[in-house]
Amino acid sequence: HTKILVWWYTFCMIVMKFGGTSVGSAERIEAVAKIVKDRLDKKPVVVVSAVAGTTNSLIKLANEANKVAREQLYEALVAKHEAIVQGLGLPAELLDAEFEQLHELSSSGKKPSKKTIDSFVSFGERLCAILLASTLVKMDVNAKAYPAWDLGMITDDAHGAAEPLPTSPALISEKILALKAVPIITGYIGKTQKGEITTLGRGGSDYTAAIIGAALKAEAIQIWKEVDGILTTDPRLVPEARVVSELAFEEASELAYFGAKVLHPKTILPAMKAGVPVQVLNTFNPAGTGTTIVSSFTERKEKSHSVEAMTFKKGVTAIHVNSPEFFDGSGLMAQLFKIFEKHKTSIDVVSTSVAGVSVTIDNVEHLEALTDALAELGTVTIEANKAVVCIVGGSVNAAGIAGKLFTVLGENNIAVELISQASGGVSLTFVVAESDAESALKVLHKSFIAS
Ligand code: ADP
Ligand code: ASP
Ligand code: MG
């Protein structure tokens, strides 16, 4: 019976994550506090990022060798947070203990290790959690700030890209269920078993929210932003972009992977595995319906017959390997993939023909060694300054879509290569010259979405 009770209890909980922009000022933090207060019946578990820009400033501070410059950077960080404290009408000394610890950390001036940088950046989320929790308390909500490590976020020691230990989720759920107050938890950071501070990678607060939501088997994970949800494309590029009401995990991952800067790619995984839906909502428009990311593409595909969203990723390099032997050499393909694996380079898009194989990569760190090794298989051609365009939706593999796509691009003199369709028709990706990426997206958005 207790098991069922715990299940029922957690099933009714929501995890709410607020990004840097959503907590960027006293006014925004107040709006966020109100959004949380309005949802107390949902038993919210709140995850926050650092105040916008803070993580970058902390990395700068950590790396500044000059003492005077370091002091200035520190003072600027303090001033920025104190202005928010004042704007919220909170006690002036609210953040003093954290400021003092940060000051002590920054007194060394030694070239920081990855471990030390993690300690520096942890202050961004820690300060912000205190700001939001104190604002809620001022609004008569029983809220409390927690560094994630106090609630079971125990990670490996891969500083800068840490992963929670397999034992972490059970600990997280146990600790959170025992709380009386609404927890305001730091995103992005954790601690190793030895007690050293770690971070989950840039943009990692979404990941924290997903890990916690999956651990609790929450009703939903809400990612609150300053846009209406996942949009059909980057609104900074195409102002007519509109919100997509529903997407499958697979589609959202493809978008995230190919550059849509709206959800951290890793967010998708723990939530999908646990079958917890992710909602992307707008703090400026809390009544909006946002985007819901559901776990089954096959189910969603039954309902959706359109192209839903598109994105691009620049800075891509295309590699073509041509050899008559690809004609019957299935073994050659295996060798090719082995070479990429050996040189620690992951492939984004693959496209094959009788005469050869073309792939794209975005990490060119090992390009020279790769090229040498690939030369054993055939003639290698490298093309830099490419972009991958990715479109998703229930109909991207429907008859006519690809045809229309290439006609539209052709009419606009945009050359397309390396066309590839993900399995199950989740996405259609292709490569264009980097300089054509923006115009490709604009014309495609116009003909498929905003027409
Ligand atoms: P947060 O501070 O909440 O973490 P992000 O740093 O993730 O916010 O930035 C979100 C931004 O991503 C939005 O302001 C928006 O301009 C941009 N963006 C790019 N592509 C998309 C898309 N497809 N849908 C929504 N927003 C997008
Ligand atoms: N503050 C961290 C960053 O800027 C984590 C996050 O915002 O999600 O990368
Ligand atoms: Mg972010």
CSV table of C-alpha atoms and ligand atoms in Angstrom, one decimal:
chain,number,residue,atom,x,y,z
A,1,HIS,CA,0.0,0.0,0.0
A,2,THR,CA,2.8,2.4,0.8
A,3,LYS,CA,4.2,1.8,-2.7
A,4,ILE,CA,0.9,2.7,-4.3
A,5,LEU,CA,0.6,5.8,-2.1
A,6,VAL,CA,4.1,6.9,-3.0
A,7,TRP,CA,3.3,6.3,-6.6
A,8,TRP,CA,0.1,8.3,-6.4
A,9,TYR,CA,1.8,11.1,-4.5
A,10,THR,CA,4.7,11.5,-6.9
A,11,PHE,CA,2.4,11.1,-10.0
A,12,CYS,CA,0.7,14.3,-8.9
A,13,MET,CA,3.9,16.3,-8.7
A,14,ILE,CA,5.3,18.6,-11.3
A,15,VAL,CA,8.9,19.7,-11.8
A,16,MET,CA,9.1,23.3,-12.9
A,17,LYS,CA,12.4,24.5,-14.4
A,18,PHE,CA,13.1,28.2,-14.9
A,19,GLY,CA,15.9,29.2,-17.3
A,20,GLY,CA,18.4,32.1,-16.9
A,21,THR,CA,16.3,34.6,-18.9
A,22,SER,CA,13.2,33.8,-16.9
A,23,VAL,CA,15.0,34.8,-13.7
A,24,GLY,CA,17.0,37.6,-15.2
A,25,SER,CA,15.7,40.5,-13.0
A,26,ALA,CA,13.8,41.2,-9.8
A,27,GLU,CA,10.7,41.7,-11.9
A,28,ARG,CA,11.1,38.3,-13.7
A,29,ILE,CA,11.8,36.5,-10.4
A,30,GLU,CA,8.6,37.9,-8.9
A,31,ALA,CA,6.7,36.7,-12.0
A,32,VAL,CA,8.2,33.3,-11.6
A,33,ALA,CA,7.4,33.2,-7.9
A,34,LYS,CA,3.8,34.0,-8.8
A,35,ILE,CA,3.7,31.2,-11.3
A,36,VAL,CA,4.9,28.7,-8.7
A,37,LYS,CA,2.5,30.0,-6.1
A,38,ASP,CA,-0.4,29.6,-8.5
A,39,ARG,CA,0.5,25.9,-8.8
A,40,LEU,CA,1.0,24.8,-5.2
A,41,ASP,CA,-1.8,22.2,-5.6
A,42,LYS,CA,0.5,20.4,-8.1
A,43,LYS,CA,3.2,20.0,-5.5
A,44,PRO,CA,5.8,21.8,-7.5
A,45,VAL,CA,9.5,20.9,-7.3
A,46,VAL,CA,11.4,23.9,-8.7
A,47,VAL,CA,14.7,23.9,-10.5
A,48,VAL,CA,16.5,27.1,-11.4
A,49,SER,CA,19.3,28.2,-13.6
A,50,ALA,CA,21.7,31.1,-12.7
A,51,VAL,CA,20.5,34.6,-13.4
A,52,ALA,CA,21.1,35.3,-17.2
A,53,GLY,CA,24.8,35.9,-18.0
A,54,THR,CA,26.1,34.8,-14.6
A,55,THR,CA,27.6,31.5,-15.6
A,56,ASN,CA,29.7,33.2,-18.3
A,57,SER,CA,30.8,35.9,-15.8
A,58,LEU,CA,31.8,33.3,-13.3
A,59,ILE,CA,33.9,31.4,-15.9
A,60,LYS,CA,35.6,34.7,-16.7
A,61,LEU,CA,36.2,35.4,-13.1
A,62,ALA,CA,37.7,31.9,-12.6
A,63,ASN,CA,40.1,32.4,-15.5
A,64,GLU,CA,41.2,36.0,-14.8
A,65,ALA,CA,44.9,36.0,-13.7
A,66,ASN,CA,45.1,39.8,-12.9
A,67,LYS,CA,44.1,40.6,-9.3
A,68,VAL,CA,42.6,44.0,-10.0
A,69,ALA,CA,40.6,42.8,-12.9
A,70,ARG,CA,39.5,39.8,-10.9
A,71,GLU,CA,38.3,42.0,-8.1
A,72,GLN,CA,36.3,44.1,-10.6
A,73,LEU,CA,34.6,41.0,-12.0
A,74,TYR,CA,33.7,39.8,-8.6
A,75,GLU,CA,32.3,43.2,-7.6
A,76,ALA,CA,30.2,43.3,-10.8
A,77,LEU,CA,28.7,39.9,-10.0
A,78,VAL,CA,27.9,41.1,-6.4
A,79,ALA,CA,26.4,44.3,-7.7
A,80,LYS,CA,24.2,42.5,-10.2
A,81,HIS,CA,22.8,40.2,-7.6
A,82,GLU,CA,22.5,42.9,-4.9
A,83,ALA,CA,20.4,45.0,-7.3
A,84,ILE,CA,18.0,42.1,-7.6
A,85,VAL,CA,17.9,41.6,-3.8
A,86,GLN,CA,17.0,45.3,-3.5
A,87,GLY,CA,14.5,45.1,-6.3
A,88,LEU,CA,12.8,42.3,-4.5
A,89,GLY,CA,12.8,44.1,-1.2
A,90,LEU,CA,14.7,41.3,0.5
A,91,PRO,CA,17.2,41.8,3.3
A,92,ALA,CA,20.4,43.4,2.1
A,93,GLU,CA,22.6,40.7,3.7
A,94,LEU,CA,20.7,37.8,2.0
A,95,LEU,CA,23.5,36.5,-0.2
A,96,ASP,CA,26.5,37.6,2.0
A,97,ALA,CA,27.6,34.1,3.0
A,98,GLU,CA,27.7,33.0,-0.7
A,99,PHE,CA,29.5,36.2,-1.7
A,100,GLU,CA,32.1,35.6,1.0
A,101,GLN,CA,32.7,32.0,-0.2
A,102,LEU,CA,33.0,33.1,-3.8
A,103,HIS,CA,35.4,35.9,-2.8
A,104,GLU,CA,37.6,33.4,-0.9
A,105,LEU,CA,37.6,31.1,-3.9
A,106,SER,CA,38.6,33.9,-6.3
A,107,SER,CA,41.5,35.1,-4.1
A,108,SER,CA,43.9,32.5,-5.3
A,109,GLY,CA,44.5,33.6,-8.9
A,110,LYS,CA,46.0,30.3,-9.9
A,111,LYS,CA,45.2,28.9,-13.3
A,112,PRO,CA,41.9,27.0,-12.5
A,113,SER,CA,41.4,23.3,-13.0
A,114,LYS,CA,38.2,22.0,-14.4
A,115,LYS,CA,37.3,21.1,-10.9
A,116,THR,CA,37.9,24.7,-9.6
A,117,ILE,CA,35.9,26.1,-12.5
A,118,ASP,CA,32.9,23.9,-11.5
A,119,SER,CA,33.2,25.4,-7.9
A,120,PHE,CA,33.1,28.9,-9.3
A,121,VAL,CA,30.1,28.4,-11.6
A,122,SER,CA,28.1,26.6,-8.9
A,123,PHE,CA,27.5,30.0,-7.3
A,124,GLY,CA,25.3,31.2,-10.1
A,125,GLU,CA,22.6,28.6,-9.4
A,126,ARG,CA,23.1,28.7,-5.7
A,127,LEU,CA,22.5,32.5,-5.6
A,128,CYS,CA,19.5,32.3,-7.8
A,129,ALA,CA,17.9,29.5,-5.8
A,130,ILE,CA,18.1,31.7,-2.7
A,131,LEU,CA,16.7,34.7,-4.5
A,132,LEU,CA,13.6,32.7,-5.7
A,133,ALA,CA,13.0,30.8,-2.4
A,134,SER,CA,13.2,34.1,-0.4
A,135,THR,CA,10.8,35.8,-2.7
A,136,LEU,CA,8.3,32.9,-2.3
A,137,VAL,CA,8.7,33.0,1.5
A,138,LYS,CA,8.0,36.8,1.3
A,139,MET,CA,4.7,35.8,-0.5
A,140,ASP,CA,3.9,33.4,2.4
A,141,VAL,CA,4.8,30.3,0.6
A,142,ASN,CA,6.8,27.7,2.6
A,143,ALA,CA,9.7,27.4,0.2
A,144,LYS,CA,13.4,26.6,0.7
A,145,ALA,CA,16.5,26.8,-1.4
A,146,TYR,CA,18.6,23.6,-1.8
A,147,PRO,CA,21.8,22.9,-3.6
A,148,ALA,CA,21.0,19.8,-5.7
A,149,TRP,CA,23.7,17.8,-3.9
A,150,ASP,CA,21.7,18.0,-0.6
A,151,LEU,CA,18.8,16.3,-2.4
A,152,GLY,CA,20.7,13.4,-3.9
A,153,MET,CA,22.3,14.8,-7.1
A,154,ILE,CA,25.5,12.8,-6.7
A,155,THR,CA,27.6,12.5,-9.9
A,156,ASP,CA,30.8,11.0,-11.3
A,157,ASP,CA,33.9,13.2,-11.4
A,158,ALA,CA,33.8,14.2,-15.0
A,159,HIS,CA,34.0,17.9,-14.2
A,160,GLY,CA,32.2,20.1,-16.7
A,161,ALA,CA,30.2,17.2,-18.1
A,162,ALA,CA,29.3,15.1,-15.1
A,163,GLU,CA,26.6,12.3,-15.1
A,164,PRO,CA,24.5,11.3,-12.1
A,165,LEU,CA,25.5,8.0,-10.5
A,166,PRO,CA,23.0,5.2,-11.0
A,167,THR,CA,22.2,5.4,-7.3
A,168,SER,CA,21.3,9.1,-7.6
A,169,PRO,CA,17.6,8.9,-8.8
A,170,ALA,CA,16.5,6.7,-5.9
A,171,LEU,CA,18.2,9.1,-3.4
A,172,ILE,CA,16.7,12.1,-5.1
A,173,SER,CA,13.2,10.7,-4.8
A,174,GLU,CA,13.7,9.7,-1.2
A,175,LYS,CA,15.0,13.1,-0.2
A,176,ILE,CA,12.4,15.1,-2.1
A,177,LEU,CA,9.5,13.1,-0.8
A,178,ALA,CA,10.6,13.7,2.8
A,179,LEU,CA,10.5,17.5,2.4
A,180,LYS,CA,7.8,19.7,3.9
A,181,ALA,CA,8.7,23.0,2.1
A,182,VAL,CA,8.5,23.6,-1.7
A,183,PRO,CA,12.1,22.9,-2.8
A,184,ILE,CA,13.9,25.5,-5.0
A,185,ILE,CA,16.7,23.4,-6.4
A,186,THR,CA,19.9,24.5,-8.2
A,187,GLY,CA,20.0,23.2,-11.8
A,188,TYR,CA,23.2,22.3,-13.5
A,189,ILE,CA,25.3,21.3,-10.5
A,190,GLY,CA,26.0,18.3,-8.3
A,191,LYS,CA,28.7,16.8,-6.1
A,192,THR,CA,30.8,13.7,-6.4
A,193,GLN,CA,30.7,11.1,-3.6
A,194,LYS,CA,33.9,12.7,-2.3
A,195,GLY,CA,32.0,16.0,-2.0
A,196,GLU,CA,33.6,17.8,-4.9
A,197,ILE,CA,31.4,20.2,-6.9
A,198,THR,CA,30.6,19.1,-10.5
A,199,THR,CA,28.5,20.5,-13.4
A,200,LEU,CA,26.4,18.7,-15.9
A,201,GLY,CA,27.5,20.7,-19.0
A,202,ARG,CA,26.4,24.1,-20.3
A,203,GLY,CA,22.6,24.5,-20.3
A,204,GLY,CA,22.5,21.6,-17.9
A,205,SER,CA,19.6,22.9,-15.8
A,206,ASP,CA,17.1,21.3,-18.2
A,207,TYR,CA,19.0,18.0,-17.6
A,208,THR,CA,18.7,18.4,-13.8
A,209,ALA,CA,14.9,18.9,-14.2
A,210,ALA,CA,14.6,15.8,-16.3
A,211,ILE,CA,16.7,13.7,-13.9
A,212,ILE,CA,14.5,14.8,-11.0
A,213,GLY,CA,11.2,14.5,-12.9
A,214,ALA,CA,12.2,11.0,-14.0
A,215,ALA,CA,13.3,10.0,-10.5
A,216,LEU,CA,10.0,11.2,-9.1
A,217,LYS,CA,7.9,9.8,-12.0
A,218,ALA,CA,6.3,13.2,-12.0
A,219,GLU,CA,3.1,14.1,-13.8
A,220,ALA,CA,5.1,16.5,-16.0
A,221,ILE,CA,8.4,18.3,-16.4
A,222,GLN,CA,7.8,21.9,-17.2
A,223,ILE,CA,10.6,23.9,-18.9
A,224,TRP,CA,9.6,27.5,-18.4
A,225,LYS,CA,11.2,29.9,-20.9
A,226,GLU,CA,10.7,33.3,-22.4
A,227,VAL,CA,9.2,32.0,-25.6
A,228,ASP,CA,5.8,30.3,-26.1
A,229,GLY,CA,7.2,26.8,-26.5
A,230,ILE,CA,9.2,25.1,-29.2
A,231,LEU,CA,8.7,27.2,-32.2
A,232,THR,CA,8.5,26.1,-35.8
A,233,THR,CA,12.0,27.7,-36.2
A,234,ASP,CA,14.3,30.2,-34.5
A,235,PRO,CA,12.2,33.3,-34.0
A,236,ARG,CA,15.2,35.5,-34.3
A,237,LEU,CA,15.6,34.3,-37.9
A,238,VAL,CA,12.0,34.0,-38.9
A,239,PRO,CA,9.7,36.3,-36.9
A,240,GLU,CA,6.6,34.5,-38.2
A,241,ALA,CA,7.7,31.3,-36.4
A,242,ARG,CA,4.8,30.0,-34.3
A,243,VAL,CA,4.5,27.5,-31.5
A,244,VAL,CA,4.3,23.8,-32.2
A,245,SER,CA,1.7,22.3,-29.8
A,246,GLU,CA,2.9,18.7,-29.8
A,247,LEU,CA,6.1,17.0,-30.7
A,248,ALA,CA,7.4,13.5,-30.1
A,249,PHE,CA,10.6,13.0,-28.1
A,250,GLU,CA,12.4,11.8,-31.3
A,251,GLU,CA,11.5,15.0,-33.1
A,252,ALA,CA,12.5,17.2,-30.3
A,253,SER,CA,15.8,15.4,-30.0
A,254,GLU,CA,16.5,15.8,-33.7
A,255,LEU,CA,15.8,19.6,-33.4
A,256,ALA,CA,17.9,20.0,-30.3
A,257,TYR,CA,20.7,18.0,-31.9
A,258,PHE,CA,20.7,20.0,-35.1
A,259,GLY,CA,20.9,23.4,-33.4
A,260,ALA,CA,17.5,24.5,-32.1
A,261,LYS,CA,18.7,26.3,-29.0
A,262,VAL,CA,15.5,25.7,-27.1
A,263,LEU,CA,16.0,22.5,-25.2
A,264,HIS,CA,19.2,20.8,-24.0
A,265,PRO,CA,19.4,17.6,-26.1
A,266,LYS,CA,20.1,15.5,-23.0
A,267,THR,CA,16.9,16.7,-21.4
A,268,ILE,CA,14.9,14.4,-23.6
A,269,LEU,CA,16.5,11.2,-22.5
A,270,PRO,CA,15.7,10.6,-18.8
A,271,ALA,CA,12.2,12.0,-19.3
A,272,MET,CA,11.6,9.7,-22.3
A,273,LYS,CA,12.9,6.6,-20.6
A,274,ALA,CA,10.6,7.3,-17.6
A,275,GLY,CA,7.6,8.2,-19.9
A,276,VAL,CA,7.3,11.6,-18.3
A,277,PRO,CA,6.0,14.3,-20.7
A,278,VAL,CA,8.0,17.5,-21.0
A,279,GLN,CA,6.1,20.8,-21.5
A,280,VAL,CA,7.8,24.0,-22.7
A,281,LEU,CA,6.0,27.0,-21.4
A,282,ASN,CA,6.3,30.8,-21.3
A,283,THR,CA,6.8,32.8,-18.1
A,284,PHE,CA,5.6,35.9,-20.0
A,285,ASN,CA,2.4,34.0,-20.9
A,286,PRO,CA,1.7,31.5,-18.2
A,287,ALA,CA,-1.8,30.8,-19.5
A,288,GLY,CA,-0.5,29.6,-22.9
A,289,THR,CA,-0.6,25.9,-23.7
A,290,GLY,CA,3.1,25.8,-24.9
A,291,THR,CA,4.6,22.7,-26.4
A,292,THR,CA,4.1,19.2,-25.0
A,293,ILE,CA,6.7,16.6,-25.9
A,294,VAL,CA,5.2,13.1,-25.8
A,295,SER,CA,7.0,9.8,-25.9
A,296,SER,CA,5.6,8.1,-29.0
A,297,PHE,CA,6.3,9.3,-32.4
A,298,THR,CA,4.4,6.5,-34.0
A,299,GLU,CA,1.2,7.5,-32.1
A,300,ARG,CA,1.7,11.2,-32.8
A,301,LYS,CA,2.3,10.5,-36.5
A,302,GLU,CA,-1.3,9.1,-36.7
A,303,LYS,CA,-2.5,12.6,-35.9
A,304,SER,CA,0.0,14.9,-37.6
A,305,HIS,CA,0.4,15.1,-41.3
A,306,SER,CA,2.5,18.2,-41.6
A,307,VAL,CA,6.0,19.5,-41.4
A,308,GLU,CA,6.2,20.8,-37.8
A,309,ALA,CA,9.5,22.5,-37.3
A,310,MET,CA,13.0,23.1,-38.8
A,311,THR,CA,16.4,24.1,-37.7
A,312,PHE,CA,20.0,24.2,-38.9
A,313,LYS,CA,23.5,23.7,-37.5
A,314,LYS,CA,26.4,25.6,-39.0
A,315,GLY,CA,30.1,24.9,-38.8
A,316,VAL,CA,29.8,21.5,-40.3
A,317,THR,CA,32.4,19.7,-42.4
A,318,ALA,CA,31.4,17.2,-45.1
A,319,ILE,CA,33.7,14.3,-45.9
A,320,HIS,CA,33.3,12.3,-49.1
A,321,VAL,CA,35.0,8.9,-49.6
A,322,ASN,CA,34.9,7.6,-53.1
A,323,SER,CA,35.9,4.1,-54.1
A,324,PRO,CA,34.6,1.7,-56.7
A,325,GLU,CA,34.8,-0.9,-54.0
A,326,PHE,CA,31.9,0.6,-52.1
A,327,PHE,CA,29.8,-0.9,-54.9
A,328,ASP,CA,29.9,-4.4,-53.3
A,329,GLY,CA,32.0,-3.8,-50.2
A,330,SER,CA,29.6,-3.9,-47.3
A,331,GLY,CA,32.7,-4.5,-45.2
A,332,LEU,CA,34.0,-1.2,-46.3
A,333,MET,CA,31.2,0.6,-44.5
A,334,ALA,CA,32.0,-1.2,-41.3
A,335,GLN,CA,35.7,-0.1,-41.7
A,336,LEU,CA,34.6,3.4,-42.3
A,337,PHE,CA,32.6,3.6,-39.1
A,338,LYS,CA,35.5,2.0,-37.1
A,339,ILE,CA,37.8,4.7,-38.4
A,340,PHE,CA,35.5,7.5,-37.0
A,341,GLU,CA,35.1,5.7,-33.8
A,342,LYS,CA,38.9,5.2,-33.4
A,343,HIS,CA,39.4,9.0,-34.0
A,344,LYS,CA,36.7,9.9,-31.5
A,345,THR,CA,34.6,11.8,-34.1
A,346,SER,CA,30.9,11.3,-34.2
A,347,ILE,CA,29.0,11.5,-37.5
A,348,ASP,CA,25.9,13.6,-37.9
A,349,VAL,CA,24.6,12.7,-41.3
A,350,VAL,CA,25.4,9.8,-43.6
A,351,SER,CA,24.5,9.4,-47.2
A,352,THR,CA,25.6,6.6,-49.5
A,353,SER,CA,25.8,6.0,-53.2
A,354,VAL,CA,27.2,3.3,-55.4
A,355,ALA,CA,30.4,5.2,-55.7
A,356,GLY,CA,31.0,6.2,-52.2
A,357,VAL,CA,29.9,7.5,-48.8
A,358,SER,CA,29.5,11.0,-47.6
A,359,VAL,CA,29.3,12.0,-43.9
A,360,THR,CA,29.2,15.3,-41.9
A,361,ILE,CA,31.0,16.0,-38.7
A,362,ASP,CA,31.2,19.1,-36.5
A,363,ASN,CA,34.3,18.3,-34.5
A,364,VAL,CA,37.3,18.7,-36.7
A,365,GLU,CA,39.9,18.1,-33.9
A,366,HIS,CA,41.0,14.8,-35.4
A,367,LEU,CA,40.4,15.7,-39.1
A,368,GLU,CA,44.0,15.2,-40.2
A,369,ALA,CA,44.4,11.7,-38.7
A,370,LEU,CA,40.9,10.8,-40.0
A,371,THR,CA,41.7,11.9,-43.5
A,372,ASP,CA,44.9,9.8,-43.5
A,373,ALA,CA,43.0,6.8,-42.3
A,374,LEU,CA,40.1,7.2,-44.7
A,375,ALA,CA,42.5,7.5,-47.6
A,376,GLU,CA,43.1,3.8,-47.3
A,377,LEU,CA,39.5,3.2,-48.3
A,378,GLY,CA,39.3,5.5,-51.3
A,379,THR,CA,39.7,9.1,-52.5
A,380,VAL,CA,38.9,11.6,-49.8
A,381,THR,CA,37.4,15.0,-50.4
A,382,ILE,CA,36.8,17.5,-47.5
A,383,GLU,CA,34.4,20.4,-47.7
A,384,ALA,CA,34.3,22.9,-44.8
A,385,ASN,CA,31.8,25.7,-44.1
A,386,LYS,CA,28.7,23.6,-44.5
A,387,ALA,CA,25.4,23.6,-42.6
A,388,VAL,CA,23.0,20.8,-41.9
A,389,VAL,CA,19.3,21.6,-42.2
A,390,CYS,CA,16.9,19.4,-40.4
A,391,ILE,CA,13.1,19.3,-40.7
A,392,VAL,CA,10.8,17.2,-38.5
A,393,GLY,CA,7.1,16.3,-38.5
A,394,GLY,CA,4.7,13.4,-39.1
A,395,SER,CA,4.8,13.8,-42.9
A,396,VAL,CA,8.5,14.4,-43.7
A,397,ASN,CA,8.6,11.0,-45.4
A,398,ALA,CA,5.3,11.4,-47.1
A,399,ALA,CA,5.2,11.4,-50.9
A,400,GLY,CA,5.8,14.8,-52.4
A,401,ILE,CA,7.4,16.5,-49.4
A,402,ALA,CA,11.0,15.8,-50.5
A,403,GLY,CA,10.1,16.7,-54.0
A,404,LYS,CA,8.6,20.0,-53.0
A,405,LEU,CA,11.5,20.7,-50.7
A,406,PHE,CA,14.1,20.4,-53.4
A,407,THR,CA,12.0,22.3,-56.0
A,408,VAL,CA,11.7,25.2,-53.6
A,409,LEU,CA,15.4,25.2,-52.8
A,410,GLY,CA,16.3,24.8,-56.5
A,411,GLU,CA,14.1,27.8,-57.4
A,412,ASN,CA,16.1,29.8,-54.9
A,413,ASN,CA,19.5,28.6,-56.3
A,414,ILE,CA,20.3,26.7,-53.1
A,415,ALA,CA,22.3,23.6,-53.9
A,416,VAL,CA,21.5,20.6,-51.7
A,417,GLU,CA,23.6,17.5,-51.0
A,418,LEU,CA,23.8,14.6,-48.6
A,419,ILE,CA,20.1,14.1,-48.3
A,420,SER,CA,19.2,11.7,-45.5
A,421,GLN,CA,16.0,10.5,-43.8
A,422,ALA,CA,16.0,9.3,-40.2
A,423,SER,CA,14.5,5.9,-39.6
A,424,GLY,CA,10.7,5.9,-39.2
A,425,GLY,CA,10.5,9.3,-41.0
A,426,VAL,CA,11.2,11.4,-37.9
A,427,SER,CA,13.4,13.8,-39.8
A,428,LEU,CA,14.7,14.8,-43.1
A,429,THR,CA,18.2,16.3,-43.1
A,430,PHE,CA,20.4,17.7,-45.8
A,431,VAL,CA,23.5,19.7,-46.3
A,432,VAL,CA,23.8,23.2,-47.8
A,433,ALA,CA,26.6,25.8,-48.0
A,434,GLU,CA,26.9,27.6,-44.7
A,435,SER,CA,26.1,30.9,-46.5
A,436,ASP,CA,22.8,29.4,-47.7
A,437,ALA,CA,21.6,28.1,-44.4
A,438,GLU,CA,19.5,31.2,-43.4
A,439,SER,CA,17.9,31.6,-46.8
A,440,ALA,CA,17.2,27.9,-47.0
A,441,LEU,CA,15.3,28.0,-43.7
A,442,LYS,CA,13.4,31.1,-44.6
A,443,VAL,CA,12.1,29.8,-47.9
A,444,LEU,CA,11.3,26.4,-46.4
A,445,HIS,CA,9.4,27.9,-43.5
A,446,LYS,CA,7.5,30.0,-45.9
A,447,SER,CA,6.5,27.2,-48.2
A,448,PHE,CA,5.8,24.5,-45.6
A,449,ILE,CA,4.7,26.3,-42.4
A,450,ALA,CA,3.7,29.9,-42.8
A,451,SER,CA,2.0,29.7,-46.2
B,1,ADP,P1,16.8,29.7,-21.0
B,1,ADP,O1,17.3,30.9,-20.4
B,1,ADP,O2,15.4,29.4,-20.6
B,1,ADP,O3,17.7,28.5,-20.7
B,1,ADP,P2,17.7,29.4,-23.7
B,1,ADP,O4,19.1,29.8,-23.4
B,1,ADP,O5,17.5,27.9,-23.9
B,1,ADP,O6,16.8,29.9,-22.6
B,1,ADP,O7,17.2,30.2,-25.0
B,1,ADP,C1,16.0,30.0,-25.6
B,1,ADP,C2,16.0,30.8,-26.9
B,1,ADP,O8,16.2,29.9,-28.0
B,1,ADP,C3,14.8,31.5,-27.2
B,1,ADP,O9,14.8,32.8,-26.7
B,1,ADP,C4,14.6,31.5,-28.7
B,1,ADP,O10,14.9,32.8,-29.2
B,1,ADP,C5,15.7,30.6,-29.2
B,1,ADP,N1,15.2,29.5,-30.1
B,1,ADP,C6,16.0,29.0,-31.1
B,1,ADP,N2,15.3,28.0,-31.8
B,1,ADP,C7,14.1,28.0,-31.2
B,1,ADP,C8,12.9,27.2,-31.4
B,1,ADP,N3,12.8,26.3,-32.4
B,1,ADP,N4,11.8,27.4,-30.6
B,1,ADP,C9,11.9,28.3,-29.6
B,1,ADP,N5,12.9,29.0,-29.4
B,1,ADP,C10,14.0,28.9,-30.1
B,2,ASP,N1,23.7,28.3,-15.9
B,2,ASP,C1,24.1,27.2,-16.7
B,2,ASP,C2,24.5,27.7,-18.1
B,2,ASP,O1,24.5,28.9,-18.3
B,2,ASP,C3,23.1,26.1,-16.8
B,2,ASP,C4,21.8,26.5,-17.4
B,2,ASP,O2,21.5,27.7,-17.6
B,2,ASP,O3,21.0,25.6,-17.7
B,2,ASP,O4,25.0,26.9,-18.9
B,3,MG,MG,19.6,27.8,-20.9
